[in-house]
Coordinates of C-alpha atoms in Angstrom, one line a residue:
M1 CA 86.2 -52.1 289.4
T2 CA 87.9 -55.4 288.8
L3 CA 87.0 -57.1 285.6
T4 CA 87.7 -60.8 285.5
L5 CA 87.7 -62.6 282.2
T6 CA 87.9 -66.3 283.1
G7 CA 87.6 -66.4 286.8
C8 CA 89.7 -65.5 289.9
G9 CA 92.7 -67.0 291.6
T10 CA 96.4 -67.2 291.4
V11 CA 98.7 -69.1 289.0
S12 CA 97.9 -72.8 289.1
L13 CA 98.6 -76.2 287.6
G14 CA 95.1 -77.6 286.9
G15 CA 93.9 -81.1 286.3
N16 CA 95.6 -83.1 283.5
N17 CA 98.7 -81.0 283.9
E18 CA 96.8 -77.9 282.6
V19 CA 98.8 -74.7 283.1
T20 CA 96.9 -71.5 284.0
L21 CA 98.6 -68.2 283.3
H22 CA 97.5 -65.4 285.5
V23 CA 97.6 -62.0 283.7
V24 CA 97.0 -58.6 285.2
A25 CA 96.3 -55.7 282.8
A26 CA 95.3 -52.1 282.9
D27 CA 92.1 -50.7 281.5
Y28 CA 92.5 -48.1 278.8
G29 CA 88.8 -47.4 278.3
D30 CA 86.9 -44.5 279.8
N31 CA 83.6 -46.3 280.1
P32 CA 82.3 -50.0 280.1
A33 CA 81.6 -49.9 276.4
N34 CA 85.3 -49.5 275.4
S35 CA 86.9 -51.3 278.3
S36 CA 90.1 -53.2 277.5
T37 CA 88.4 -56.4 278.9
K38 CA 87.0 -57.2 275.4
Y39 CA 90.5 -57.1 273.9
W40 CA 92.1 -59.3 276.5
K41 CA 89.2 -61.8 276.4
D42 CA 89.4 -62.2 272.6
L43 CA 93.2 -62.5 272.9
A44 CA 93.0 -65.2 275.6
D45 CA 90.3 -67.1 273.7
R46 CA 92.4 -67.2 270.5
F47 CA 95.6 -68.1 272.3
E48 CA 93.9 -71.0 274.2
K49 CA 92.4 -72.4 271.0
D50 CA 95.8 -73.1 269.5
R51 CA 97.5 -74.3 272.7
P52 CA 95.6 -77.2 274.4
G53 CA 96.6 -77.5 278.1
V54 CA 97.2 -73.8 278.6
K55 CA 94.5 -71.5 280.1
V56 CA 94.8 -67.7 280.4
E57 CA 93.1 -65.9 283.2
V58 CA 93.1 -62.1 282.9
N59 CA 92.1 -59.6 285.5
V60 CA 91.7 -56.0 284.2
Y61 CA 91.9 -53.1 286.7
S62 CA 91.7 -49.3 286.2
W63 CA 94.9 -47.3 286.0
T64 CA 94.2 -45.9 289.4
E65 CA 94.6 -49.3 291.0
V66 CA 96.4 -51.7 288.7
D67 CA 100.0 -50.9 289.9
A68 CA 99.0 -51.2 293.6
K69 CA 97.2 -54.4 292.9
V70 CA 100.3 -56.0 291.3
A71 CA 102.4 -54.8 294.2
E72 CA 99.9 -56.3 296.7
L73 CA 100.0 -59.7 294.9
V74 CA 103.8 -59.7 294.8
K75 CA 104.0 -58.9 298.5
A76 CA 101.5 -61.7 299.2
G77 CA 103.7 -64.2 297.2
K78 CA 101.0 -64.4 294.5
A79 CA 102.6 -62.5 291.7
P80 CA 100.9 -62.8 288.3
D81 CA 102.7 -64.6 285.5
V82 CA 102.4 -61.5 283.3
A83 CA 101.6 -57.9 284.3
Q84 CA 100.9 -55.0 282.1
I85 CA 101.4 -51.9 284.2
G86 CA 103.3 -48.6 284.5
A87 CA 106.8 -49.6 285.7
Y88 CA 109.0 -52.6 285.9
A89 CA 112.4 -51.6 287.3
D90 CA 111.7 -52.2 291.0
Y91 CA 110.7 -55.8 290.3
A92 CA 113.7 -56.3 288.0
A93 CA 116.0 -55.0 290.8
A94 CA 114.5 -57.5 293.2
D95 CA 115.2 -60.3 290.8
K96 CA 111.6 -61.2 290.3
L97 CA 111.4 -61.0 286.5
Y98 CA 112.4 -63.1 283.6
T99 CA 114.6 -61.3 281.0
T100 CA 113.2 -60.9 277.6
D101 CA 115.7 -63.2 276.0
E102 CA 114.5 -65.9 278.4
L103 CA 110.9 -65.4 277.2
L104 CA 110.6 -64.2 273.6
S105 CA 111.4 -65.6 270.2
V106 CA 114.3 -63.9 268.5
T107 CA 111.9 -62.4 265.9
T108 CA 109.7 -60.9 268.6
E109 CA 112.6 -59.5 270.7
A110 CA 114.2 -57.9 267.6
D111 CA 110.9 -56.3 266.6
F112 CA 110.7 -53.7 269.4
L113 CA 111.5 -50.2 268.4
A114 CA 115.1 -49.5 269.6
P115 CA 114.4 -46.5 272.0
L116 CA 111.6 -48.4 273.6
A117 CA 113.6 -51.6 274.0
D118 CA 116.5 -49.6 275.5
A119 CA 114.1 -48.0 278.0
G120 CA 113.1 -51.5 279.2
K121 CA 116.7 -52.3 280.3
V122 CA 118.3 -52.4 283.7
K123 CA 122.1 -52.5 283.6
R124 CA 121.9 -53.3 279.9
V125 CA 119.6 -56.3 280.3
Q126 CA 116.0 -56.0 279.1
Y127 CA 113.2 -56.9 281.6
G128 CA 110.5 -54.5 280.6
M129 CA 108.6 -55.0 277.4
P130 CA 106.9 -51.9 276.0
F131 CA 103.2 -52.5 275.5
V132 CA 101.9 -49.3 273.9
A133 CA 103.5 -45.9 273.4
S134 CA 102.6 -42.3 272.7
T135 CA 104.3 -39.1 272.0
R136 CA 103.2 -35.5 272.7
L137 CA 102.3 -32.7 270.3
L138 CA 101.0 -29.1 270.9
F139 CA 97.3 -29.0 269.9
Y140 CA 95.7 -25.6 269.0
N141 CA 92.1 -24.6 268.4
E142 CA 92.0 -23.3 264.8
K143 CA 88.8 -21.3 265.2
L144 CA 90.1 -19.5 268.3
F145 CA 93.3 -18.9 266.5
A146 CA 91.5 -17.4 263.4
D147 CA 89.3 -15.3 265.6
A148 CA 92.3 -13.9 267.4
G149 CA 94.1 -13.1 264.0
I150 CA 96.9 -15.6 264.5
I151 CA 96.0 -17.6 261.4
P152 CA 93.8 -16.7 258.4
A153 CA 90.2 -17.9 258.4
S154 CA 91.0 -19.9 255.3
A155 CA 93.4 -22.1 257.3
V156 CA 90.6 -23.4 259.7
G157 CA 90.2 -27.1 259.0
T158 CA 93.6 -27.6 257.3
G159 CA 95.6 -28.4 260.4
K160 CA 98.5 -26.4 258.8
G161 CA 97.8 -22.8 259.7
W162 CA 100.4 -22.3 262.4
Q163 CA 104.0 -23.5 262.5
P164 CA 105.8 -22.0 265.6
K165 CA 109.4 -22.7 266.3
T166 CA 110.2 -20.7 269.4
W167 CA 108.7 -20.0 272.8
A168 CA 108.5 -16.3 271.8
E169 CA 106.0 -17.3 269.0
L170 CA 104.0 -19.4 271.5
E171 CA 103.9 -16.4 273.9
S172 CA 102.8 -14.1 271.1
A173 CA 99.9 -16.4 270.2
A174 CA 98.9 -16.8 273.8
K175 CA 98.7 -13.0 274.3
K176 CA 96.5 -12.6 271.2
L177 CA 94.2 -15.3 272.5
K178 CA 94.0 -13.5 275.8
A179 CA 93.2 -10.2 274.1
A180 CA 90.4 -12.1 272.2
K181 CA 88.9 -13.1 275.5
V182 CA 89.7 -16.8 275.2
P183 CA 89.2 -18.2 278.7
T184 CA 92.4 -20.2 278.8
P185 CA 95.0 -19.3 276.2
F186 CA 97.3 -22.1 277.3
A187 CA 96.4 -25.0 279.5
L188 CA 99.4 -26.1 281.7
P189 CA 98.3 -29.3 283.6
L190 CA 100.8 -29.8 286.4
G191 CA 98.3 -31.5 288.6
R192 CA 98.7 -35.0 289.9
E193 CA 97.3 -36.9 287.0
E194 CA 100.3 -36.5 284.7
A195 CA 102.5 -33.7 285.9
Q196 CA 105.6 -35.8 285.2
A197 CA 104.7 -35.8 281.5
E198 CA 103.9 -32.1 281.1
T199 CA 107.1 -31.3 283.0
M200 CA 109.2 -33.5 280.7
N201 CA 107.7 -31.9 277.6
W202 CA 108.9 -28.5 278.8
L203 CA 112.3 -29.7 280.1
L204 CA 113.2 -31.3 276.7
A205 CA 112.0 -28.2 274.8
G206 CA 114.2 -26.1 277.1
G207 CA 117.3 -28.2 276.3
G208 CA 117.2 -30.2 279.5
G209 CA 115.6 -33.3 280.9
Y210 CA 115.3 -35.5 283.9
T211 CA 118.8 -37.0 283.5
D212 CA 122.1 -35.9 282.0
N213 CA 124.1 -37.6 279.3
E214 CA 125.4 -40.1 281.9
E215 CA 121.8 -41.0 282.8
S216 CA 122.2 -39.5 286.3
Y217 CA 119.4 -37.3 287.6
A218 CA 119.8 -33.7 286.8
L219 CA 116.5 -32.1 287.7
D220 CA 118.2 -28.9 288.9
S221 CA 120.3 -28.3 285.7
P222 CA 120.5 -24.6 284.6
E223 CA 118.4 -25.4 281.6
N224 CA 115.6 -26.9 283.7
I225 CA 115.6 -23.9 286.1
K226 CA 115.4 -21.5 283.2
T227 CA 112.5 -23.4 281.8
F228 CA 110.4 -23.2 284.9
E229 CA 111.3 -19.6 285.5
Y230 CA 109.9 -18.9 282.0
L231 CA 106.7 -20.8 282.8
R232 CA 106.4 -18.9 286.1
D233 CA 107.1 -15.5 284.8
T234 CA 105.8 -15.5 281.2
L235 CA 102.9 -18.0 280.9
V236 CA 101.6 -18.1 284.4
G237 CA 102.7 -14.6 285.5
G238 CA 101.4 -13.2 282.3
G239 CA 97.9 -14.5 283.0
L240 CA 98.1 -16.8 280.0
T241 CA 97.2 -20.1 281.7
G242 CA 94.1 -21.3 283.5
P243 CA 91.3 -22.0 284.4
V244 CA 92.9 -22.8 287.8
E245 CA 96.5 -22.7 288.9
P246 CA 98.6 -25.3 287.0
G247 CA 99.4 -27.4 290.1
K248 CA 95.6 -28.0 290.5
L249 CA 94.9 -28.7 286.8
D250 CA 94.8 -32.3 285.8
R251 CA 95.4 -33.5 282.2
Q252 CA 91.8 -34.7 281.5
A253 CA 90.3 -31.5 282.8
A254 CA 92.6 -29.6 280.4
F255 CA 91.5 -31.9 277.6
D256 CA 87.9 -31.3 278.5
G257 CA 88.4 -27.6 278.3
F258 CA 89.9 -27.9 274.9
T259 CA 87.1 -30.0 273.5
R260 CA 84.6 -27.4 274.9
G261 CA 86.4 -24.7 273.0
E262 CA 87.7 -22.9 276.1
V263 CA 91.4 -23.6 275.7
G264 CA 93.5 -22.2 272.9
M265 CA 96.4 -24.6 273.1
L266 CA 97.9 -27.4 275.2
N267 CA 100.2 -30.4 275.0
G268 CA 98.2 -33.6 274.1
H269 CA 98.6 -37.2 273.3
P270 CA 96.9 -39.2 270.5
T271 CA 93.7 -39.9 272.4
L272 CA 92.9 -36.1 272.3
I273 CA 92.4 -36.5 268.5
K274 CA 89.3 -38.6 268.9
Q275 CA 88.0 -36.6 271.9
A276 CA 88.3 -33.3 270.0
A277 CA 86.9 -34.6 266.7
E278 CA 83.8 -36.0 268.5
K279 CA 83.1 -32.5 269.8
G280 CA 83.6 -31.0 266.4
V281 CA 86.7 -29.0 267.3
K282 CA 88.9 -28.0 264.4
F283 CA 92.5 -28.3 265.5
G284 CA 96.1 -28.4 264.4
M285 CA 99.0 -30.2 265.9
V286 CA 102.7 -29.1 265.9
P287 CA 105.8 -30.0 267.9
L288 CA 106.1 -28.0 271.1
P289 CA 108.2 -25.0 270.2
T290 CA 111.7 -24.9 271.8
V291 CA 113.4 -22.2 273.8
D292 CA 115.6 -21.2 270.8
G293 CA 113.9 -22.7 267.8
S294 CA 116.4 -25.6 267.4
E295 CA 115.1 -29.1 267.2
K296 CA 114.9 -31.1 270.4
P297 CA 113.7 -34.7 271.0
A298 CA 110.0 -35.2 271.6
M299 CA 108.8 -36.9 274.8
G300 CA 107.8 -40.6 274.4
V301 CA 105.8 -42.5 276.9
A302 CA 105.4 -46.3 277.1
D303 CA 103.5 -48.7 279.4
W304 CA 105.1 -52.0 280.2
V305 CA 104.7 -55.7 280.3
M306 CA 106.8 -58.0 282.5
A307 CA 106.8 -61.7 283.3
F308 CA 107.4 -62.9 286.9
K309 CA 109.5 -65.9 287.7
N310 CA 106.6 -68.3 288.6
G311 CA 107.9 -71.4 286.8
H312 CA 105.9 -70.9 283.7
R313 CA 108.6 -69.3 281.5
K314 CA 107.8 -71.3 278.4
E315 CA 104.0 -70.6 278.5
S316 CA 104.4 -67.0 279.4
G317 CA 106.9 -66.5 276.5
E318 CA 104.5 -68.2 274.0
F319 CA 101.7 -65.9 275.2
L320 CA 103.9 -62.8 274.9
D321 CA 105.0 -63.8 271.3
F322 CA 101.3 -64.0 270.5
L323 CA 100.5 -60.7 272.2
Y324 CA 103.2 -58.9 270.2
S325 CA 102.2 -60.1 266.7
A326 CA 101.5 -57.2 264.4
K327 CA 97.8 -58.1 264.2
N328 CA 97.4 -58.1 267.9
Q329 CA 99.5 -55.0 268.5
T330 CA 97.6 -52.8 266.0
A331 CA 94.2 -54.2 267.2
F332 CA 94.9 -52.6 270.6
T333 CA 96.6 -49.4 269.5
G334 CA 94.0 -48.8 266.8
Q335 CA 91.2 -49.0 269.4
Y336 CA 92.7 -46.5 271.7
D337 CA 94.6 -44.2 269.3
L338 CA 98.0 -45.2 270.7
L339 CA 101.2 -46.0 269.0
P340 CA 102.6 -49.5 268.4
V341 CA 105.9 -50.5 270.0
T342 CA 107.2 -52.9 267.3
T343 CA 108.6 -52.3 263.9
S344 CA 106.0 -54.5 262.3
G345 CA 103.2 -52.7 264.1
Y346 CA 104.7 -49.3 263.2
R347 CA 104.8 -50.3 259.5
S348 CA 101.2 -51.5 259.6
T349 CA 100.0 -48.2 261.2
D350 CA 102.1 -46.1 258.9
A351 CA 100.5 -47.9 255.9
A352 CA 97.0 -47.1 257.2
T353 CA 94.9 -44.6 255.4
G354 CA 92.1 -42.2 256.4
A355 CA 91.9 -38.9 258.3
G356 CA 92.5 -40.4 261.8
A357 CA 95.4 -42.5 260.5
T358 CA 97.0 -39.4 258.9
Q359 CA 96.8 -37.4 262.1
L360 CA 98.2 -40.4 264.1
K361 CA 101.2 -40.5 261.7
T362 CA 102.3 -37.1 263.0
F363 CA 102.8 -38.7 266.4
L364 CA 104.3 -41.8 264.9
Q365 CA 107.1 -39.9 263.1
A366 CA 108.4 -38.6 266.5
L367 CA 108.4 -42.0 268.2
P368 CA 111.7 -43.6 266.9
T369 CA 113.8 -40.7 268.2
S370 CA 111.8 -39.8 271.3
R371 CA 113.1 -39.6 274.9
L372 CA 111.3 -41.6 277.5
Y373 CA 111.1 -41.3 281.3
P374 CA 114.1 -42.9 283.1
V375 CA 112.0 -46.0 283.8
G376 CA 115.0 -48.2 284.0
K377 CA 115.8 -46.7 287.4
K378 CA 114.1 -48.4 290.3
S379 CA 113.8 -45.0 291.9
W380 CA 111.6 -43.6 289.1
A381 CA 108.3 -44.5 290.7
S382 CA 109.1 -42.4 293.8
V383 CA 110.7 -39.6 291.8
S384 CA 107.7 -39.4 289.6
E385 CA 105.4 -39.2 292.6
N386 CA 107.5 -36.4 294.0
I387 CA 107.2 -34.4 290.8
K388 CA 103.4 -34.9 290.8
Q389 CA 103.2 -33.5 294.3
N390 CA 105.6 -30.6 294.1
I391 CA 106.3 -29.4 290.6
G392 CA 103.3 -27.1 290.6
K393 CA 104.9 -25.0 293.3
T394 CA 107.6 -23.8 290.9
V395 CA 105.2 -21.8 288.8
Q396 CA 103.1 -20.2 291.6
P397 CA 103.5 -16.5 292.2
G398 CA 106.6 -16.3 294.3
G399 CA 107.6 -19.9 293.4
Q400 CA 111.3 -20.8 293.5
P401 CA 112.2 -23.1 290.7
A402 CA 115.8 -23.4 291.6
K403 CA 115.1 -24.3 295.2
T404 CA 112.3 -26.7 294.4
L405 CA 114.2 -28.5 291.6
E406 CA 117.3 -28.7 293.8
E407 CA 115.3 -30.4 296.5
M408 CA 113.8 -32.8 294.0
D409 CA 117.2 -33.6 292.5
R410 CA 118.7 -34.3 296.0
S411 CA 115.7 -36.6 296.8
A412 CA 116.0 -38.4 293.4
R413 CA 119.7 -39.0 293.8
A414 CA 119.2 -40.4 297.3
A415 CA 116.5 -42.7 296.1
D416 CA 118.7 -43.9 293.2
D417 CA 121.5 -44.7 295.6
H418 CA 119.3 -46.5 298.1

């Protein structure tokens, strides 16, 4: 459903030289009551109040359609002034975007967390502005763990009962959960919804990743192949996953299983904190164990803001400076349990108190050194789609990780060279 805040239309120059900025944004809510529309309406109203002659028109779309909607507008020659969507690099490569230093004040531009700002660059020039971020942690159900004898009953409710370092420890816990008749010891969502995220979690923990040190695709690295052989043979082959085969399990379905008390452990992002707490699930959160117990970077995810070259550079820049103030950053991230992308927002969140804030800080600590998707590559959108469609095959009985990852890597490199 399209939610329009101040009307429909394209970028325009109204009467009395009034400038109208057209903004397209994604909806982070999961029902009408918590739709992102309210945030954007309040933001636009407050911005307009201090800037006579500038109107802000925002259209909010669901995540399932927002990227396609922007692509449709760009193709029709009606690109929005500002878009808040999932990827920017293809538009930057087509020379359709302003650079951040053409838009933002020096203070705002310098406020972005370094790894997020770097991820917004194409050939060392920043076009993509991170909007919100998240990292991933391994959630585990404390009651199920206590019932299976993995942690003492006294640890339930503390969030500190289990501190695994290696995959061997994770496997041991999963086997105990299975013996205790837990329906799904480990949920491994490699379905279309977010297979690229679950995949990257495991690749990093195995010492690999989507790219090598030269930022070239390396999906078929020896480390990556060994990681998926482990998942195929040990977790899936050992009957430790479920409730359906990983390639058919979507992230939210896995989250729902966890909040129902049917899943022992799974990788999750900050929004699972609220979902689990609302269902009364006692849980702990730890970094995903690594293949050998050594520290590896966590996976970070960011959504992006970009400004199209529509002749309203000054007005778009002023709006973006307003958007990225600490107050407006934390108003949004606080509503959806996401992480801020600026140093000022990071400090404000880190200073917050309360149980929810304390749990969120666990994610926050991993953000400055996290690794993000290779979003600076214009090929990433197609590579990500290929992963969503095919990565589940690697862990099926008889799956061939080496062959599938080699095919993916060949396709990724071809897309990158195109």
